[in-house]
Amino acid sequence: MYGPNEIAKARLELLRHTNMIGYAIDVYKELNGTDETPAEFKGREEGINRQYEDFKDSKLYECMESCLESDSIPTLSDDDLKEFSLTREDMDKSYSLAQFIMNCGDYELALNLISFYIQQIPATTSGDLFHDRMLNLLWGRLTCESLMSLDDGMTTLKELEDALANIEKVASAAQVLQERSWLVHYGLFLLSGMKNGEDFFVRTFFRKESVWQLNSSVDISPRSSSTLPGCFATSWSCL
């Protein structure tokens, strides 16, 4: 068993590498019994807060919020963008901004920005999917949905599975193996908070066309396989 201080130190070490500076400062103060903010955090806190607020005050944010009010997010034309004084280059900033915001711990805002940006980029071809932003955007969306315990995560999981199936003949075997192993890990994580999640997992990953990815996951991360018998045991509909 680890003591409270050891856990706090480990948490602080993880937070040092994120943009969740406010949280890191709180952990530092509690751990060290002080009210002073360490110098290593002061400069970063100001810069991160400024960048965050700049985005909230930007035309891009205004455009995103306007689109999110619709029943479905529209794909904007160049003329539509002009109404917000935006260009395609401005839209492309959504990619790095979403990563920044996710690193700040604002997963809802990051999810909104990712979902908005996905609707604004052209469909990719299978050959360049791994080198395109779409795959990373789908992983980002799935991460946000998982951390927010949203059922939509299973929909994104299926989109990722389809995307990987489309490029498995053109991407390197090692690359596909790594991506599919992460897919299984996310599936196991999501099923834990989903009603009938075990049944969904078994139906999704034990189909004839996708069962090989479980074998690859066992090779690259044997620990993940230890949870699979439990899925079968509790998934009565598969019997």
PDB file of C-alpha atoms in Angstrom, residues 46-163:
ATOM      1  CA  GLU A  46       0.028  32.861 -16.730  1.00  0.00           C
ATOM      2  CA  GLY A  47       0.829  31.683 -20.256  1.00  0.00           C
ATOM      3  CA  ILE A  48      -1.657  28.815 -20.196  1.00  0.00           C
ATOM      4  CA  ASN A  49      -4.464  30.947 -18.776  1.00  0.00           C
ATOM      5  CA  ARG A  50      -3.798  33.628 -21.383  1.00  0.00           C
ATOM      6  CA  GLN A  51      -3.898  31.163 -24.268  1.00  0.00           C
ATOM      7  CA  TYR A  52      -7.058  29.557 -22.899  1.00  0.00           C
ATOM      8  CA  GLU A  53      -8.856  32.892 -22.528  1.00  0.00           C
ATOM      9  CA  ASP A  54      -7.639  34.064 -25.945  1.00  0.00           C
ATOM     10  CA  PHE A  55      -9.361  31.065 -27.500  1.00  0.00           C
ATOM     11  CA  LYS A  56     -12.586  31.708 -25.566  1.00  0.00           C
ATOM     12  CA  ASP A  57     -12.554  35.281 -26.934  1.00  0.00           C
ATOM     13  CA  SER A  58     -11.721  34.260 -30.506  1.00  0.00           C
ATOM     14  CA  LYS A  59     -13.827  34.203 -33.670  1.00  0.00           C
ATOM     15  CA  LEU A  60     -13.093  30.484 -33.924  1.00  0.00           C
ATOM     16  CA  TYR A  61     -14.756  29.859 -30.570  1.00  0.00           C
ATOM     17  CA  GLU A  62     -17.707  32.030 -31.595  1.00  0.00           C
ATOM     18  CA  CYS A  63     -18.057  30.058 -34.822  1.00  0.00           C
ATOM     19  CA  MET A  64     -17.880  26.722 -33.010  1.00  0.00           C
ATOM     20  CA  GLU A  65     -20.505  27.753 -30.464  1.00  0.00           C
ATOM     21  CA  SER A  66     -22.815  28.925 -33.230  1.00  0.00           C
ATOM     22  CA  CYS A  67     -22.506  25.604 -35.073  1.00  0.00           C
ATOM     23  CA  LEU A  68     -23.046  23.565 -31.919  1.00  0.00           C
ATOM     24  CA  GLU A  69     -26.456  25.186 -31.500  1.00  0.00           C
ATOM     25  CA  SER A  70     -27.658  23.267 -34.572  1.00  0.00           C
ATOM     26  CA  ASP A  71     -29.144  19.777 -34.333  1.00  0.00           C
ATOM     27  CA  SER A  72     -26.161  18.573 -36.370  1.00  0.00           C
ATOM     28  CA  ILE A  73     -22.853  20.368 -36.865  1.00  0.00           C
ATOM     29  CA  PRO A  74     -22.820  21.917 -40.361  1.00  0.00           C
ATOM     30  CA  THR A  75     -19.896  21.809 -42.768  1.00  0.00           C
ATOM     31  CA  LEU A  76     -19.035  25.433 -43.460  1.00  0.00           C
ATOM     32  CA  SER A  77     -18.252  26.873 -46.872  1.00  0.00           C
ATOM     33  CA  ASP A  78     -15.661  29.573 -47.454  1.00  0.00           C
ATOM     34  CA  ASP A  79     -18.494  32.105 -47.596  1.00  0.00           C
ATOM     35  CA  ASP A  80     -19.791  30.861 -44.256  1.00  0.00           C
ATOM     36  CA  LEU A  81     -16.334  31.314 -42.747  1.00  0.00           C
ATOM     37  CA  LYS A  82     -16.137  34.867 -44.076  1.00  0.00           C
ATOM     38  CA  GLU A  83     -19.170  35.741 -41.970  1.00  0.00           C
ATOM     39  CA  PHE A  84     -17.029  34.978 -38.919  1.00  0.00           C
ATOM     40  CA  SER A  85     -13.918  36.595 -40.436  1.00  0.00           C
ATOM     41  CA  LEU A  86     -12.239  33.188 -40.565  1.00  0.00           C
ATOM     42  CA  THR A  87     -10.163  31.317 -43.158  1.00  0.00           C
ATOM     43  CA  ARG A  88      -9.367  27.638 -43.657  1.00  0.00           C
ATOM     44  CA  GLU A  89      -6.004  28.317 -42.037  1.00  0.00           C
ATOM     45  CA  ASP A  90      -7.816  29.591 -38.955  1.00  0.00           C
ATOM     46  CA  MET A  91      -9.921  26.434 -38.899  1.00  0.00           C
ATOM     47  CA  ASP A  92      -6.812  24.267 -38.980  1.00  0.00           C
ATOM     48  CA  LYS A  93      -5.716  25.817 -35.681  1.00  0.00           C
ATOM     49  CA  SER A  94      -8.505  23.755 -34.098  1.00  0.00           C
ATOM     50  CA  TYR A  95      -6.237  20.707 -34.251  1.00  0.00           C
ATOM     51  CA  SER A  96      -3.520  22.029 -31.955  1.00  0.00           C
ATOM     52  CA  LEU A  97      -5.971  24.022 -29.857  1.00  0.00           C
ATOM     53  CA  ALA A  98      -8.016  20.894 -29.100  1.00  0.00           C
ATOM     54  CA  GLN A  99      -4.866  19.148 -27.918  1.00  0.00           C
ATOM     55  CA  PHE A 100      -3.976  22.154 -25.760  1.00  0.00           C
ATOM     56  CA  ILE A 101      -7.457  22.323 -24.217  1.00  0.00           C
ATOM     57  CA  MET A 102      -7.543  18.589 -23.551  1.00  0.00           C
ATOM     58  CA  ASN A 103      -4.200  18.945 -21.795  1.00  0.00           C
ATOM     59  CA  CYS A 104      -5.813  21.641 -19.637  1.00  0.00           C
ATOM     60  CA  GLY A 105      -8.361  19.086 -18.449  1.00  0.00           C
ATOM     61  CA  ASP A 106     -11.367  20.775 -20.081  1.00  0.00           C
ATOM     62  CA  TYR A 107     -12.540  17.623 -21.849  1.00  0.00           C
ATOM     63  CA  GLU A 108     -16.007  18.944 -22.688  1.00  0.00           C
ATOM     64  CA  LEU A 109     -14.632  21.960 -24.544  1.00  0.00           C
ATOM     65  CA  ALA A 110     -11.978  19.823 -26.252  1.00  0.00           C
ATOM     66  CA  LEU A 111     -14.663  17.359 -27.358  1.00  0.00           C
ATOM     67  CA  ASN A 112     -16.795  20.156 -28.777  1.00  0.00           C
ATOM     68  CA  LEU A 113     -13.858  21.585 -30.713  1.00  0.00           C
ATOM     69  CA  ILE A 114     -12.809  18.187 -32.060  1.00  0.00           C
ATOM     70  CA  SER A 115     -16.359  17.325 -33.138  1.00  0.00           C
ATOM     71  CA  PHE A 116     -16.691  20.726 -34.786  1.00  0.00           C
ATOM     72  CA  TYR A 117     -13.362  20.442 -36.629  1.00  0.00           C
ATOM     73  CA  ILE A 118     -14.022  16.899 -37.849  1.00  0.00           C
ATOM     74  CA  GLN A 119     -16.998  18.263 -39.787  1.00  0.00           C
ATOM     75  CA  GLN A 120     -14.828  20.920 -41.433  1.00  0.00           C
ATOM     76  CA  ILE A 121     -11.995  18.807 -42.869  1.00  0.00           C
ATOM     77  CA  PRO A 122     -12.260  16.880 -46.142  1.00  0.00           C
ATOM     78  CA  ALA A 123     -12.736  13.136 -46.118  1.00  0.00           C
ATOM     79  CA  THR A 124      -9.405  11.327 -46.274  1.00  0.00           C
ATOM     80  CA  THR A 125      -8.428   8.480 -48.540  1.00  0.00           C
ATOM     81  CA  SER A 126      -7.387   5.166 -47.062  1.00  0.00           C
ATOM     82  CA  GLY A 127      -3.820   5.518 -48.263  1.00  0.00           C
ATOM     83  CA  ASP A 128      -2.984   8.606 -46.269  1.00  0.00           C
ATOM     84  CA  LEU A 129      -5.266   8.107 -43.269  1.00  0.00           C
ATOM     85  CA  PHE A 130      -2.399   7.378 -40.878  1.00  0.00           C
ATOM     86  CA  HIS A 131      -0.633  10.532 -42.002  1.00  0.00           C
ATOM     87  CA  ASP A 132      -3.764  12.623 -41.794  1.00  0.00           C
ATOM     88  CA  ARG A 133      -5.332  14.367 -38.840  1.00  0.00           C
ATOM     89  CA  MET A 134      -8.565  12.389 -38.861  1.00  0.00           C
ATOM     90  CA  LEU A 135      -7.243   9.351 -37.026  1.00  0.00           C
ATOM     91  CA  ASN A 136      -5.700  11.486 -34.278  1.00  0.00           C
ATOM     92  CA  LEU A 137      -8.905  13.479 -34.012  1.00  0.00           C
ATOM     93  CA  LEU A 138     -10.921  10.306 -33.540  1.00  0.00           C
ATOM     94  CA  TRP A 139      -8.537   9.165 -30.797  1.00  0.00           C
ATOM     95  CA  GLY A 140      -8.866  12.565 -29.152  1.00  0.00           C
ATOM     96  CA  ARG A 141     -12.639  12.422 -29.324  1.00  0.00           C
ATOM     97  CA  LEU A 142     -12.678   8.906 -27.906  1.00  0.00           C
ATOM     98  CA  THR A 143     -10.378   9.955 -25.047  1.00  0.00           C
ATOM     99  CA  CYS A 144     -12.640  12.864 -24.102  1.00  0.00           C
ATOM    100  CA  GLU A 145     -15.766  10.711 -24.289  1.00  0.00           C
ATOM    101  CA  SER A 146     -14.120   8.028 -22.163  1.00  0.00           C
ATOM    102  CA  LEU A 147     -12.977  10.472 -19.485  1.00  0.00           C
ATOM    103  CA  MET A 148     -16.448  12.036 -19.417  1.00  0.00           C
ATOM    104  CA  SER A 149     -18.109   8.581 -19.229  1.00  0.00           C
ATOM    105  CA  LEU A 150     -20.208   9.237 -22.318  1.00  0.00           C
ATOM    106  CA  ASP A 151     -21.968   6.403 -24.142  1.00  0.00           C
ATOM    107  CA  ASP A 152     -20.954   8.092 -27.410  1.00  0.00           C
ATOM    108  CA  GLY A 153     -17.520   6.556 -26.879  1.00  0.00           C
ATOM    109  CA  MET A 154     -18.729   3.274 -28.325  1.00  0.00           C
ATOM    110  CA  THR A 155     -19.788   5.034 -31.530  1.00  0.00           C
ATOM    111  CA  THR A 156     -16.344   6.601 -31.887  1.00  0.00           C
ATOM    112  CA  LEU A 157     -14.747   3.240 -31.070  1.00  0.00           C
ATOM    113  CA  LYS A 158     -16.623   1.729 -34.021  1.00  0.00           C
ATOM    114  CA  GLU A 159     -15.527   4.607 -36.278  1.00  0.00           C
ATOM    115  CA  LEU A 160     -11.913   3.943 -35.312  1.00  0.00           C
ATOM    116  CA  GLU A 161     -12.305   0.239 -35.966  1.00  0.00           C
ATOM    117  CA  ASP A 162     -13.685   0.999 -39.438  1.00  0.00           C
ATOM    118  CA  ALA A 163     -10.875   3.484 -40.116  1.00  0.00           C
TER     119      ALA A 163
END
